[in-house]
Coordinates of C-alpha atoms in Angstrom, one line a residue:
M1 CA 24.6 -198.5 158.0
P2 CA 24.8 -199.3 161.7
S3 CA 21.4 -199.7 163.3
K4 CA 22.0 -197.3 166.2
Q5 CA 22.7 -194.3 164.1
S6 CA 19.3 -192.7 164.3
S7 CA 20.1 -189.6 166.3
S8 CA 18.7 -186.2 166.9
F9 CA 21.9 -184.2 166.4
L10 CA 24.5 -186.3 164.6
N11 CA 22.3 -186.6 161.6
Q12 CA 22.1 -182.8 161.3
V13 CA 25.8 -182.5 161.1
D14 CA 27.2 -183.2 157.6
T15 CA 29.8 -180.4 157.8
P16 CA 31.5 -178.3 160.5
A17 CA 29.2 -175.4 159.4
D18 CA 26.2 -177.5 160.5
L19 CA 28.0 -178.2 163.8
R20 CA 28.6 -174.5 164.4
A21 CA 24.9 -173.8 163.9
L22 CA 24.0 -176.0 166.9
P23 CA 23.4 -174.4 170.3
T24 CA 26.1 -175.2 172.9
K25 CA 23.6 -177.2 174.9
A26 CA 23.5 -179.7 172.0
L27 CA 27.2 -180.5 172.2
E28 CA 27.2 -183.0 175.0
P29 CA 24.4 -185.2 173.5
L30 CA 26.1 -184.8 170.1
A31 CA 29.3 -186.2 171.7
D32 CA 27.4 -189.2 173.1
E33 CA 25.8 -189.9 169.7
L34 CA 29.1 -189.6 167.8
R35 CA 30.8 -191.9 170.3
E36 CA 28.1 -194.5 169.9
Y37 CA 28.2 -194.2 166.1
L38 CA 32.0 -194.7 166.1
I39 CA 31.7 -197.8 168.1
D40 CA 29.0 -199.2 165.9
V41 CA 30.9 -198.5 162.7
I42 CA 34.3 -199.8 163.8
S43 CA 32.7 -202.9 165.3
E44 CA 31.8 -203.8 161.6
T45 CA 34.8 -202.5 159.8
G46 CA 37.6 -202.8 162.3
G47 CA 40.1 -200.0 162.6
H48 CA 41.6 -197.6 165.2
L49 CA 39.0 -197.4 167.9
A50 CA 40.4 -196.4 171.3
P51 CA 42.3 -193.2 170.1
G52 CA 39.2 -191.8 168.4
L53 CA 36.9 -192.5 171.4
G54 CA 39.2 -190.3 173.5
T55 CA 39.0 -187.3 171.1
V56 CA 35.3 -187.1 170.5
E57 CA 34.8 -183.9 172.6
L58 CA 38.0 -182.4 171.3
A59 CA 37.0 -182.9 167.6
I60 CA 33.6 -181.3 168.3
A61 CA 35.1 -178.4 170.2
L62 CA 37.7 -177.6 167.6
H63 CA 35.3 -177.5 164.7
Y64 CA 32.8 -175.6 166.8
V65 CA 35.2 -172.9 167.8
F66 CA 37.4 -172.6 164.6
N67 CA 36.2 -171.7 161.1
T68 CA 37.4 -174.9 159.4
P69 CA 38.6 -175.4 156.7
V70 CA 39.7 -171.8 156.5
D71 CA 41.3 -172.3 159.9
K72 CA 43.6 -175.3 159.7
L73 CA 43.5 -178.3 161.9
V74 CA 46.6 -180.5 161.6
W75 CA 46.0 -183.8 163.3
D76 CA 49.0 -186.0 164.1
I77 CA 48.9 -189.4 162.4
G78 CA 45.2 -189.9 162.1
H79 CA 44.5 -192.6 164.7
Q80 CA 42.8 -189.9 166.8
A81 CA 41.0 -188.3 163.9
Y82 CA 38.1 -190.7 163.2
P83 CA 35.6 -188.3 164.9
H84 CA 37.1 -185.5 162.8
K85 CA 36.3 -187.5 159.6
I86 CA 32.7 -188.1 160.8
L87 CA 32.2 -184.4 161.4
T88 CA 33.6 -183.3 158.0
G89 CA 31.3 -184.9 155.5
R90 CA 32.5 -188.5 155.6
R91 CA 30.0 -190.0 158.1
K92 CA 28.2 -192.0 155.4
Q93 CA 31.5 -193.3 154.1
M94 CA 32.9 -194.6 157.4
Q95 CA 32.0 -198.2 156.6
T96 CA 34.5 -198.1 153.8
I97 CA 37.4 -197.0 156.0
R98 CA 40.7 -198.8 155.3
K99 CA 39.1 -200.8 152.5
A100 CA 40.1 -200.7 148.8
G101 CA 38.7 -197.5 147.2
G102 CA 37.4 -196.4 150.6
L103 CA 38.4 -193.8 153.2
S104 CA 41.9 -193.8 154.4
G105 CA 42.6 -194.8 158.0
F106 CA 44.8 -191.7 158.3
L107 CA 44.7 -188.1 157.1
K108 CA 44.8 -187.5 153.4
R109 CA 44.7 -184.2 151.6
A110 CA 43.2 -185.7 148.5
E111 CA 40.3 -187.1 150.5
S112 CA 39.0 -183.9 152.1
E113 CA 39.7 -180.2 152.3
F114 CA 39.4 -180.5 156.0
D115 CA 42.5 -182.8 156.1
S116 CA 45.0 -179.9 156.1
F117 CA 48.0 -182.2 156.1
G118 CA 48.4 -185.9 155.2
A119 CA 50.0 -188.2 157.7
G120 CA 50.3 -191.8 158.6
H121 CA 53.4 -191.7 160.8
S122 CA 53.5 -189.7 164.0
S123 CA 55.0 -186.4 165.2
T124 CA 54.7 -184.3 162.0
S125 CA 51.8 -182.1 163.0
I126 CA 53.6 -179.3 164.8
S127 CA 56.2 -178.9 162.0
A128 CA 53.5 -178.9 159.3
A129 CA 51.3 -176.5 161.3
L130 CA 54.2 -174.2 161.9
G131 CA 54.9 -174.0 158.1
M132 CA 51.2 -173.1 157.6
A133 CA 51.3 -170.4 160.3
I134 CA 54.4 -168.9 158.7
A135 CA 52.7 -169.1 155.2
A136 CA 49.7 -167.2 156.7
K137 CA 51.9 -164.6 158.2
I138 CA 53.8 -164.0 154.9
K139 CA 50.6 -163.8 152.9
G140 CA 48.9 -161.6 155.4
D141 CA 46.1 -164.1 156.1
S142 CA 44.3 -164.1 159.4
N143 CA 43.4 -167.7 159.6
Q144 CA 44.2 -169.8 162.6
V145 CA 46.4 -172.9 162.6
V146 CA 46.0 -175.7 165.2
A147 CA 48.3 -178.8 165.7
I148 CA 46.8 -181.7 167.7
I149 CA 49.4 -184.1 168.9
G150 CA 49.4 -187.0 171.4
D151 CA 51.6 -187.4 174.4
G152 CA 53.3 -190.5 172.8
A153 CA 54.0 -188.6 169.6
L154 CA 55.6 -185.7 171.6
T155 CA 58.5 -188.1 172.5
A156 CA 59.8 -187.8 168.9
G157 CA 62.7 -185.5 168.2
Q158 CA 60.9 -183.9 165.3
A159 CA 58.1 -182.7 167.6
M160 CA 60.6 -181.1 170.0
E161 CA 62.5 -179.5 167.2
A162 CA 59.3 -178.0 165.9
L163 CA 58.3 -176.7 169.4
N164 CA 61.7 -175.1 169.7
N165 CA 61.5 -173.5 166.3
A166 CA 57.9 -172.3 166.8
G167 CA 58.8 -170.4 170.0
D168 CA 61.7 -168.8 168.4
L169 CA 59.7 -167.6 165.4
D170 CA 56.9 -166.3 167.6
A171 CA 54.4 -167.9 165.1
N172 CA 50.7 -167.6 165.5
L173 CA 50.2 -171.2 166.3
L174 CA 48.1 -173.2 168.8
V175 CA 49.4 -176.7 169.8
V176 CA 46.9 -179.0 171.6
L177 CA 48.5 -181.8 173.5
N178 CA 46.1 -184.7 173.8
D179 CA 47.5 -186.4 176.9
N180 CA 45.7 -189.7 177.4
E181 CA 48.0 -191.1 180.0
M182 CA 47.1 -188.7 182.7
S183 CA 44.4 -189.6 185.2
I184 CA 42.2 -186.7 186.3
S185 CA 40.9 -186.6 189.9
R186 CA 37.7 -184.6 190.2
N187 CA 39.1 -182.0 192.6
V188 CA 42.3 -181.3 190.7
G189 CA 40.5 -181.4 187.4
A190 CA 37.9 -178.8 188.5
L191 CA 40.5 -176.5 189.9
S192 CA 42.7 -176.9 186.8
N193 CA 39.7 -176.3 184.5
Y194 CA 38.8 -173.1 186.4
L195 CA 42.4 -171.8 186.3
A196 CA 42.7 -172.6 182.6
R197 CA 39.7 -170.6 181.8
I198 CA 41.0 -167.7 183.9
L199 CA 44.5 -167.9 182.5
S200 CA 43.2 -168.0 178.9
G201 CA 40.7 -165.2 179.4
R202 CA 40.9 -161.7 178.1
A203 CA 41.3 -160.1 181.5
Y204 CA 44.3 -162.2 182.4
T205 CA 45.8 -162.0 178.9
S206 CA 45.4 -158.2 178.8
A207 CA 46.9 -157.8 182.2
R208 CA 49.8 -160.0 181.3
E209 CA 50.5 -158.2 178.1
G210 CA 49.9 -154.8 179.7
S211 CA 52.3 -155.5 182.5
K212 CA 55.0 -155.9 179.9
T213 CA 54.5 -152.4 178.7
V214 CA 53.6 -150.7 182.0
L215 CA 56.3 -152.4 184.0
G216 CA 58.8 -152.5 181.2
T217 CA 60.6 -149.4 182.4
V218 CA 60.9 -150.8 186.0
P219 CA 63.0 -153.9 185.7
P220 CA 62.9 -155.0 189.4
V221 CA 59.0 -154.8 189.4
Q222 CA 58.8 -156.5 186.0
A223 CA 61.0 -159.3 187.2
F224 CA 58.9 -159.7 190.4
A225 CA 55.7 -159.8 188.3
R226 CA 57.2 -162.4 186.0
R227 CA 58.4 -164.6 188.9
W228 CA 54.9 -164.3 190.6
E229 CA 53.2 -165.5 187.4
E230 CA 55.6 -168.4 187.0
H231 CA 55.1 -169.3 190.7
L232 CA 51.3 -169.2 190.3
K233 CA 51.4 -171.3 187.2
G234 CA 54.0 -173.7 188.8
M235 CA 51.6 -174.6 191.5
V236 CA 49.1 -176.1 189.0
M237 CA 51.1 -176.7 185.9
P238 CA 53.0 -179.9 185.2
S239 CA 56.0 -178.1 183.9
T240 CA 57.4 -174.7 182.8
L241 CA 59.1 -176.4 179.8
F242 CA 56.7 -175.0 177.2
E243 CA 56.8 -171.6 178.7
E244 CA 60.6 -171.7 178.4
L245 CA 60.2 -172.7 174.8
G246 CA 58.2 -169.5 174.2
F247 CA 54.7 -170.8 174.5
N248 CA 51.8 -169.5 176.5
Y249 CA 50.9 -172.7 178.3
I250 CA 47.4 -173.4 179.5
G251 CA 46.2 -176.6 181.2
P252 CA 45.9 -179.4 181.9
I253 CA 42.1 -179.4 181.5
D254 CA 39.6 -182.2 181.2
G255 CA 39.4 -183.1 177.6
H256 CA 36.0 -184.6 178.0
D257 CA 34.4 -181.5 179.6
I258 CA 33.2 -180.1 176.3
H259 CA 32.0 -176.7 177.7
T260 CA 35.4 -176.0 179.3
L261 CA 37.1 -177.1 176.0
V262 CA 34.9 -174.7 174.0
A263 CA 35.4 -171.8 176.4
T264 CA 39.1 -172.3 176.7
L265 CA 39.6 -172.7 172.9
N266 CA 37.5 -169.5 172.3
N267 CA 39.8 -167.6 174.7
M268 CA 42.9 -169.0 173.2
K269 CA 41.7 -168.3 169.7
S270 CA 41.7 -164.6 170.5
M271 CA 45.3 -164.7 171.7
T272 CA 48.3 -164.5 169.4
G273 CA 51.7 -166.0 169.2
P274 CA 52.7 -169.6 170.2
R275 CA 50.1 -171.1 172.5
F276 CA 50.0 -174.5 174.1
L277 CA 46.8 -176.2 175.4
H278 CA 47.3 -179.3 177.5
I279 CA 44.2 -181.5 177.7
A280 CA 43.8 -184.8 179.5
T281 CA 41.7 -187.5 177.9
Q282 CA 40.9 -191.2 178.4
K283 CA 41.8 -193.5 175.6
G284 CA 38.8 -195.7 174.8
R285 CA 36.4 -193.3 176.6
G286 CA 32.8 -194.5 176.7
F287 CA 33.4 -198.1 175.8
K288 CA 34.3 -200.2 178.8
P289 CA 36.3 -202.9 177.0
A290 CA 38.5 -200.2 175.4
E291 CA 38.8 -198.3 178.6
G292 CA 40.1 -201.4 180.3
E293 CA 42.4 -202.5 177.5
P294 CA 43.3 -199.3 175.4
I295 CA 46.3 -201.0 173.8
A296 CA 44.2 -204.0 172.6
Y297 CA 41.5 -201.7 171.2
H298 CA 44.0 -199.2 169.6
G299 CA 43.7 -201.0 166.3
I300 CA 41.2 -203.8 166.2
G301 CA 39.3 -206.0 163.8
P302 CA 35.5 -206.4 163.8
F303 CA 34.0 -207.0 167.2
N304 CA 30.7 -207.4 169.0
P305 CA 29.7 -203.8 170.1
D306 CA 27.7 -205.1 173.0
T307 CA 30.5 -207.2 174.6
G308 CA 33.6 -206.0 172.9
K309 CA 34.5 -209.5 172.0
V310 CA 36.5 -209.9 168.8
E311 CA 35.5 -212.8 166.6
K312 CA 38.9 -214.2 165.9
K313 CA 39.2 -216.5 162.9
P314 CA 41.8 -219.3 163.1
S315 CA 45.0 -218.0 161.6
Q316 CA 48.4 -219.2 160.8
R317 CA 51.5 -218.3 162.8
T318 CA 52.7 -214.8 161.8
Y319 CA 56.3 -213.7 161.0
T320 CA 56.0 -211.3 163.9
Q321 CA 55.4 -214.3 166.2
V322 CA 58.4 -216.1 164.6
F323 CA 60.6 -213.1 165.4
G324 CA 59.3 -212.7 168.9
D325 CA 60.0 -216.4 169.8
W326 CA 63.4 -216.4 168.1
L327 CA 64.4 -213.3 170.1
C328 CA 63.5 -215.0 173.4
D329 CA 65.3 -218.2 172.4
M330 CA 68.4 -216.2 171.2
A331 CA 68.4 -214.1 174.4
A332 CA 68.6 -217.4 176.5
K333 CA 71.7 -218.4 174.6
D334 CA 73.5 -215.0 174.5
N335 CA 73.3 -212.6 177.4
R336 CA 74.8 -209.8 175.3
L337 CA 71.5 -209.6 173.3
I338 CA 69.3 -206.6 174.0
G339 CA 66.0 -205.8 172.3
I340 CA 65.1 -202.3 171.2
T341 CA 61.9 -201.0 169.7
P342 CA 60.6 -197.5 169.0
A343 CA 57.2 -197.8 170.8
M344 CA 56.1 -200.9 168.9
R345 CA 56.3 -203.7 171.6
E346 CA 53.0 -205.4 170.6
G347 CA 53.2 -204.7 166.9
S348 CA 56.8 -206.0 166.6
G349 CA 56.3 -209.1 168.8
L350 CA 58.3 -208.1 171.8
V351 CA 55.7 -208.7 174.6
R352 CA 57.1 -212.0 175.8
F353 CA 60.7 -210.8 175.5
A354 CA 59.8 -207.7 177.6
E355 CA 58.3 -209.9 180.3
Q356 CA 61.1 -212.5 180.4
Y357 CA 64.0 -210.1 180.0
P358 CA 62.9 -206.7 181.4
D359 CA 66.5 -205.6 182.0
R360 CA 67.4 -206.2 178.4
Y361 CA 64.3 -204.7 176.8
F362 CA 64.3 -201.1 175.7
D363 CA 61.3 -199.2 174.4
V364 CA 62.7 -195.8 173.4
G365 CA 59.4 -194.2 172.5
I366 CA 58.5 -192.8 169.1
A367 CA 62.2 -192.0 168.4
E368 CA 63.5 -194.1 165.5
Q369 CA 66.6 -192.0 165.1
H370 CA 67.5 -192.4 168.7
A371 CA 66.7 -196.2 168.6
L372 CA 69.4 -196.7 166.0
T373 CA 72.1 -194.5 167.5
F374 CA 71.3 -196.0 170.9
S375 CA 71.9 -199.5 169.4
A376 CA 75.1 -198.2 167.9
G377 CA 76.4 -197.1 171.2
A378 CA 75.5 -200.3 172.8
A379 CA 77.3 -202.3 170.1
C380 CA 80.4 -200.2 170.6
D381 CA 80.7 -201.5 174.1
G382 CA 80.2 -205.2 173.4
L383 CA 76.4 -205.7 173.4
K384 CA 74.5 -207.3 170.5
P385 CA 71.5 -205.1 169.9
V386 CA 68.5 -206.4 168.0
V387 CA 66.3 -203.5 166.7
A388 CA 62.7 -204.5 166.0
I389 CA 61.3 -202.0 163.6
Y390 CA 58.7 -201.6 160.8
S391 CA 60.0 -201.0 157.3
T392 CA 58.5 -197.6 157.0
F393 CA 59.7 -196.6 160.5
L394 CA 63.2 -197.5 159.5
Q395 CA 63.0 -194.9 156.7
R396 CA 62.8 -192.2 159.5
A397 CA 66.3 -193.2 160.7
Y398 CA 68.2 -193.5 157.5
D399 CA 71.0 -191.1 158.4
Q400 CA 71.6 -192.9 161.7
L401 CA 71.7 -196.2 159.8
I402 CA 74.4 -194.9 157.5
H403 CA 76.3 -192.4 159.7
D404 CA 76.2 -194.2 163.1
I405 CA 76.0 -197.9 162.2
S406 CA 77.3 -198.5 158.6
V407 CA 80.3 -196.2 158.6
Q408 CA 81.5 -197.7 161.8
N409 CA 80.5 -201.3 160.7
L410 CA 78.8 -201.9 164.0
D411 CA 77.2 -205.2 165.0
V412 CA 73.5 -204.4 165.0
T413 CA 70.8 -206.8 163.9
F414 CA 67.5 -205.5 162.4
G415 CA 64.2 -207.4 162.4
I416 CA 62.3 -205.4 159.7
D417 CA 58.6 -206.1 160.0
R418 CA 55.8 -205.0 157.6
S419 CA 58.0 -205.2 154.5
G420 CA 56.1 -205.2 151.2
I421 CA 52.4 -204.7 150.9
V422 CA 50.7 -204.2 154.3
G423 CA 47.0 -204.0 153.4
A424 CA 44.6 -201.6 155.1
D425 CA 47.2 -199.1 156.3
G426 CA 47.9 -198.0 152.8
P427 CA 50.6 -195.9 151.1
T428 CA 52.2 -194.4 154.3
H429 CA 52.9 -197.9 155.6
Q430 CA 53.6 -200.0 152.5
G431 CA 57.1 -201.4 153.0
A432 CA 58.0 -200.7 149.4
F433 CA 61.5 -199.3 149.6
D434 CA 63.7 -201.1 152.2
M435 CA 65.4 -203.4 149.6
S436 CA 66.3 -200.3 147.6
F437 CA 67.5 -198.1 150.5
L438 CA 69.4 -200.9 152.3
R439 CA 71.0 -202.5 149.3
C440 CA 73.1 -199.4 148.6
V441 CA 74.4 -199.1 152.1
P442 CA 78.0 -200.4 152.5
N443 CA 78.7 -203.1 155.1
M444 CA 75.0 -204.1 155.1
V445 CA 73.7 -207.6 154.9
L446 CA 70.0 -208.0 153.8
L447 CA 68.2 -211.3 153.9
A448 CA 64.6 -212.1 152.8
P449 CA 62.9 -215.3 153.9
S450 CA 60.3 -217.2 151.9
N451 CA 58.7 -218.9 154.9
E452 CA 58.6 -219.0 158.7
S453 CA 61.4 -221.6 159.1
E454 CA 63.7 -219.7 156.8
C455 CA 62.9 -216.5 158.7
R456 CA 64.1 -218.0 162.0
D457 CA 67.3 -219.3 160.4
M458 CA 68.0 -215.9 158.8
L459 CA 67.5 -214.1 162.1
Y460 CA 70.0 -216.4 163.6
T461 CA 72.4 -215.9 160.7
A462 CA 72.1 -212.1 160.9
F463 CA 72.7 -212.2 164.6
L464 CA 75.9 -214.2 164.2
Y465 CA 77.2 -211.8 161.5
N466 CA 79.7 -209.4 162.9
G467 CA 78.3 -206.2 161.4
P468 CA 75.0 -204.6 160.4
A469 CA 72.5 -207.2 159.2
A470 CA 68.8 -207.1 158.5
V471 CA 66.0 -209.7 157.9
R472 CA 63.0 -208.2 156.2
Y473 CA 59.7 -210.0 156.5
P474 CA 56.0 -209.3 155.7
R475 CA 53.0 -208.5 157.8
G476 CA 50.9 -211.5 158.6
S477 CA 51.5 -215.2 158.1
G478 CA 53.6 -217.1 155.7
P479 CA 52.9 -220.4 153.8
G480 CA 52.8 -222.4 157.1
E481 CA 56.2 -224.1 157.2
V482 CA 56.8 -224.7 160.9
E483 CA 60.2 -223.6 162.0
S484 CA 62.6 -225.9 163.8
A485 CA 63.4 -225.4 167.5
E486 CA 67.0 -225.6 166.4
M487 CA 68.6 -222.5 165.0
R488 CA 70.6 -223.1 161.8
A489 CA 72.9 -220.6 160.1
I490 CA 72.6 -220.3 156.3
P491 CA 75.4 -219.2 154.0
I492 CA 75.1 -215.5 153.4
G493 CA 74.9 -214.5 149.7
K494 CA 73.9 -217.9 148.4
G495 CA 70.6 -218.8 146.7
V496 CA 68.9 -222.2 146.3
V497 CA 67.5 -223.7 143.2
K498 CA 64.0 -224.9 144.1
R499 CA 62.9 -226.1 140.6
T500 CA 64.8 -226.8 137.4
G501 CA 63.2 -225.9 134.1
T502 CA 64.0 -224.5 130.6
R503 CA 64.3 -221.2 128.8
V504 CA 63.1 -219.0 131.8
A505 CA 64.9 -218.5 135.2
L506 CA 62.7 -217.0 137.9
L507 CA 64.9 -215.4 140.5
A508 CA 62.5 -214.8 143.5
F509 CA 63.2 -212.8 146.6
G510 CA 61.4 -213.5 149.9
T511 CA 57.6 -213.6 149.7
M512 CA 57.7 -214.0 145.9
V513 CA 59.3 -217.5 146.1
N514 CA 56.0 -219.3 146.5
P515 CA 54.0 -217.6 143.7
A516 CA 57.1 -218.1 141.5
L517 CA 57.1 -221.8 142.2
T518 CA 53.5 -222.0 141.1
A519 CA 54.2 -219.9 138.0
G520 CA 57.3 -222.0 137.4
V521 CA 55.2 -225.1 136.9
E522 CA 53.0 -223.5 134.3
L523 CA 56.0 -221.9 132.5
D524 CA 58.3 -224.9 133.0
A525 CA 60.8 -222.4 134.4
T526 CA 63.7 -222.7 136.8
V527 CA 62.9 -221.2 140.1
V528 CA 65.6 -219.8 142.5
N529 CA 65.0 -218.7 146.1
M530 CA 67.6 -215.9 146.1
R531 CA 67.4 -215.5 149.9
S532 CA 70.1 -212.8 150.1
V533 CA 69.4 -209.3 148.6
K534 CA 72.8 -208.1 149.7
P535 CA 75.3 -209.6 149.0
M536 CA 73.8 -211.1 145.8
D537 CA 74.7 -214.6 144.7
N538 CA 76.7 -213.5 141.6
E539 CA 77.8 -216.9 140.7
L540 CA 74.3 -218.4 140.6
I541 CA 72.9 -215.4 138.7
L542 CA 75.5 -215.7 136.0
K543 CA 75.0 -219.5 135.8
M544 CA 71.3 -218.9 135.3
A545 CA 72.0 -216.4 132.6
E546 CA 74.2 -218.8 130.7
S547 CA 71.7 -221.6 130.7
H548 CA 68.4 -219.7 130.1
E549 CA 67.0 -217.4 127.5
I550 CA 65.7 -214.8 130.0
I551 CA 66.2 -213.9 133.6
V552 CA 63.1 -212.8 135.5
S553 CA 63.6 -211.2 139.0
I554 CA 60.6 -210.9 141.3
E555 CA 60.3 -208.9 144.5
E556 CA 57.8 -207.3 146.8
N557 CA 59.7 -204.0 146.7
T558 CA 59.8 -201.1 144.2
V559 CA 61.6 -202.0 141.0
N560 CA 63.5 -198.8 141.3
G561 CA 66.9 -199.7 142.8
G562 CA 65.6 -202.9 144.3
A563 CA 66.7 -206.5 144.1
G564 CA 66.1 -206.8 140.4
A565 CA 68.3 -203.7 139.8
G566 CA 71.0 -205.6 141.7
V567 CA 70.6 -208.6 139.5
A568 CA 70.9 -206.3 136.4
E569 CA 74.1 -204.8 137.9
V570 CA 75.6 -208.3 138.2
L571 CA 74.8 -209.1 134.6
S572 CA 76.1 -205.8 133.4
A573 CA 79.3 -206.0 135.3
A574 CA 80.0 -209.4 133.7
G575 CA 79.2 -208.2 130.2
C576 CA 76.3 -210.6 130.0
T577 CA 73.6 -209.8 127.4
T578 CA 70.9 -212.2 128.6
P579 CA 67.7 -210.2 128.8
I580 CA 66.2 -209.5 132.2
L581 CA 62.6 -208.8 133.2
I582 CA 62.2 -207.1 136.5
L583 CA 58.9 -207.6 138.3
G584 CA 58.0 -205.7 141.5
L585 CA 56.1 -202.8 142.9
P586 CA 55.4 -199.9 140.6
D587 CA 56.9 -196.4 140.7
H588 CA 53.9 -194.9 142.5
H589 CA 52.4 -195.1 146.0
V590 CA 50.2 -198.2 146.3
D591 CA 46.8 -197.6 147.9
Q592 CA 45.2 -199.6 150.7
G593 CA 43.4 -202.9 150.1
E594 CA 43.5 -206.5 151.1
T595 CA 47.1 -207.7 150.6
G596 CA 46.4 -210.6 148.2
S597 CA 44.1 -208.5 146.1
V598 CA 46.7 -205.7 145.9
L599 CA 49.5 -208.1 144.9
S600 CA 47.2 -209.6 142.3
S601 CA 46.3 -206.2 140.8
L602 CA 50.0 -205.5 140.5
G603 CA 50.8 -208.7 138.7
L604 CA 52.7 -210.2 141.7
D605 CA 50.7 -213.4 142.1
S606 CA 51.4 -216.6 140.1
A607 CA 49.0 -215.7 137.4
G608 CA 50.5 -212.2 137.0
I609 CA 54.0 -213.6 136.8
V610 CA 53.0 -216.1 134.1
A611 CA 51.2 -213.3 132.1
S612 CA 54.2 -210.9 132.3
V613 CA 56.7 -213.6 131.2
R614 CA 54.5 -214.8 128.3
K615 CA 54.0 -211.2 127.2
R616 CA 57.7 -210.7 127.1
I617 CA 58.8 -213.9 125.3
S618 CA 55.5 -215.1 123.8
L619 CA 55.7 -218.5 125.6
K620 CA 52.8 -220.9 125.0
A621 CA 51.5 -222.9 127.9
T622 CA 53.5 -226.0 128.7
T623 CA 53.1 -228.9 130.9
S624 CA 55.2 -229.7 134.0
R625 CA 58.2 -231.9 133.3

C-alpha cells in the first residue's frame, strides 16, 4: 500500500455509512487525505487521475448527504468516480485498478452495490438516472436519484434528450453538472455560493411554490413574480436553458467548498421534481502538474508523485502516430481533406493536424452521431472528410453510418483506432465488433493492416476510394515495420500469400498475421495476409480451399458475423465443402488485462493457434520446409 496513507479520517471510512458518522468539521481534512491517497495510488498503478482529483469534495458531499446505496448515484463514465470507489469499500483494492482480475477503471454494477449503473462511455447518466427515478415513482419508493455528469459529456445528444424528457416527465431527479472548465473568481464564487444556498433553501422554495398557489388566480401578478424570479436568477446564472427545460436550476457553486456543497445538497434533497445543480471544479485539483496539464494527466501511466514526472519506457511507434502523420501528409497533397473527431484529438493522433491545419480540423465534442452526419454533409459538397474515431465510439453512430453515409454512398474515410483488445479499459472499450457491424453494410470497404507500413498504405487507399471506406487498427504499436514516406495504393479486395505450406491454410486478418506466420512455421501451413475484410478476396479463398485440407480464419474480432463468417459465406456460396475453423474473440465480453496476456488466454497468440489447429485435425509437430 502507498506509504502516505496513514490518516486520521480516511482509515475510518470503509463505507458511506462510516462517512456519514463523521462530524462536518472532519470533511475538509478527509478531502485532503483522500486526494493525497488518490495521487499515491495512481502514481503506482496509472489510471485516470485529473478527473478524480476534481471530484473529491463532490464525492464526499454526495455520500455524506444521501443515503447510498438506497439513494442512487449515477456517475457518468467513471473517470471522475475514483474517489467514489475509495469511499465505497474499495480503498484497499485500488492498487488493482485496471489490472486483470482487479477493479474496473469505470463503473460496474457487478463490482459494487454503490455502482448503480455501469458505464465506460459518456453521457448515459441522466438517461439511466431518469429511468431509476421513474421506477421509484411507479413502485412508490421514496429514494433519491442523482446523476453526475461532466460539462464535456453534456455536449452529447443523448444527454440533452434525457434532460428534455426529464423536465417533461416532472421526475424526482437531481442532475449535478460537474463543470471543470469554468474558472471561479473569489468574489463571484462567494456571491454565487451564497445565492445558491438561498435559492435552494426551504424559505425560498416554499415562497416559490406558495406563490404559484396564492397568485395562481391573479395572472398578471403571477406573471410579474415569475419574470422577477427569472430576472433575479438571470443576473447570476449562466443561462435559463435548464429552467426552460423544466429544471429548478441552482448554481454555479464552488465544487471544492465542501460545506457549501453539503448545505446546498441537503437543501436540494428536500425539494422535489427535476433539479439541476451546477458546480464548478478544477480538473487535477491539489496536484500541481495535473492542474497545469489536465489533459496530459487525464489518463496517465505510473509517475513520480513528488514531481509528477512519468517514467516513460522506450516504445515503438504506434498506429495512432502512423495515422496522425499520414493525415498531415495527405492534407498537404489534397486541400479537400478535413479531419473530424468526437472529442478525441489526443487519443486519435490529431494534435499535429490541428496545429498545422486549424481551418480543416473539427472537434465536434462528444457527439459521434453528429460527427458522421456532419462528415456526410461535407462529402455531399465536395470535401473529403476523414473521421478519426475509436471502434467502440463508432458503435454509437451506427444508424448515421448506414442512413447518412452508406445509403448515399458518400466519400467518407474512417480511421478506426482501438480495434480489437485494448487492455486496461476492459469490456466497454474492447473493439470486438467493428468487423462484424461494418462487414454487413452495403457500399462499405474495410481494410485491416498487419503492420505500420501497411496501415499507411491502406489509409491512402481508403482515401482514394470514392465511397465509404475504413481502416481498422489496434491500440499501441505494431511489429515495427517502418512505413515509407511514399504513399502507395494497394488493390482493394486482394490478399497476399506470405508463406506456402501444406494441408492447412491460415487466413489471417490484420493483427493476426504475425502470430499466424509464427504458427505457420510450426504447422508447415500456408499463411495469407487477407488485408481486406470487405470485399473479400473470393478467388484466393477458393484457391486455398482447393489446395488445402482445412481453412483456418483468424481475427481479433468476435467470431459472430466477423471476417471468418465472411470466409465461410464465400465457401458456402461456391458449394465448397473444405472444412473451416474460425478463430477469434469469444461470444462474451472480454475483461480487462494486459493485451498480450488477454490474447494468449483467448488462444489468439501463435501457441494458441497451433493448439487449436492440432486439436481440430490432430496434426503432429512438423519442421519448417
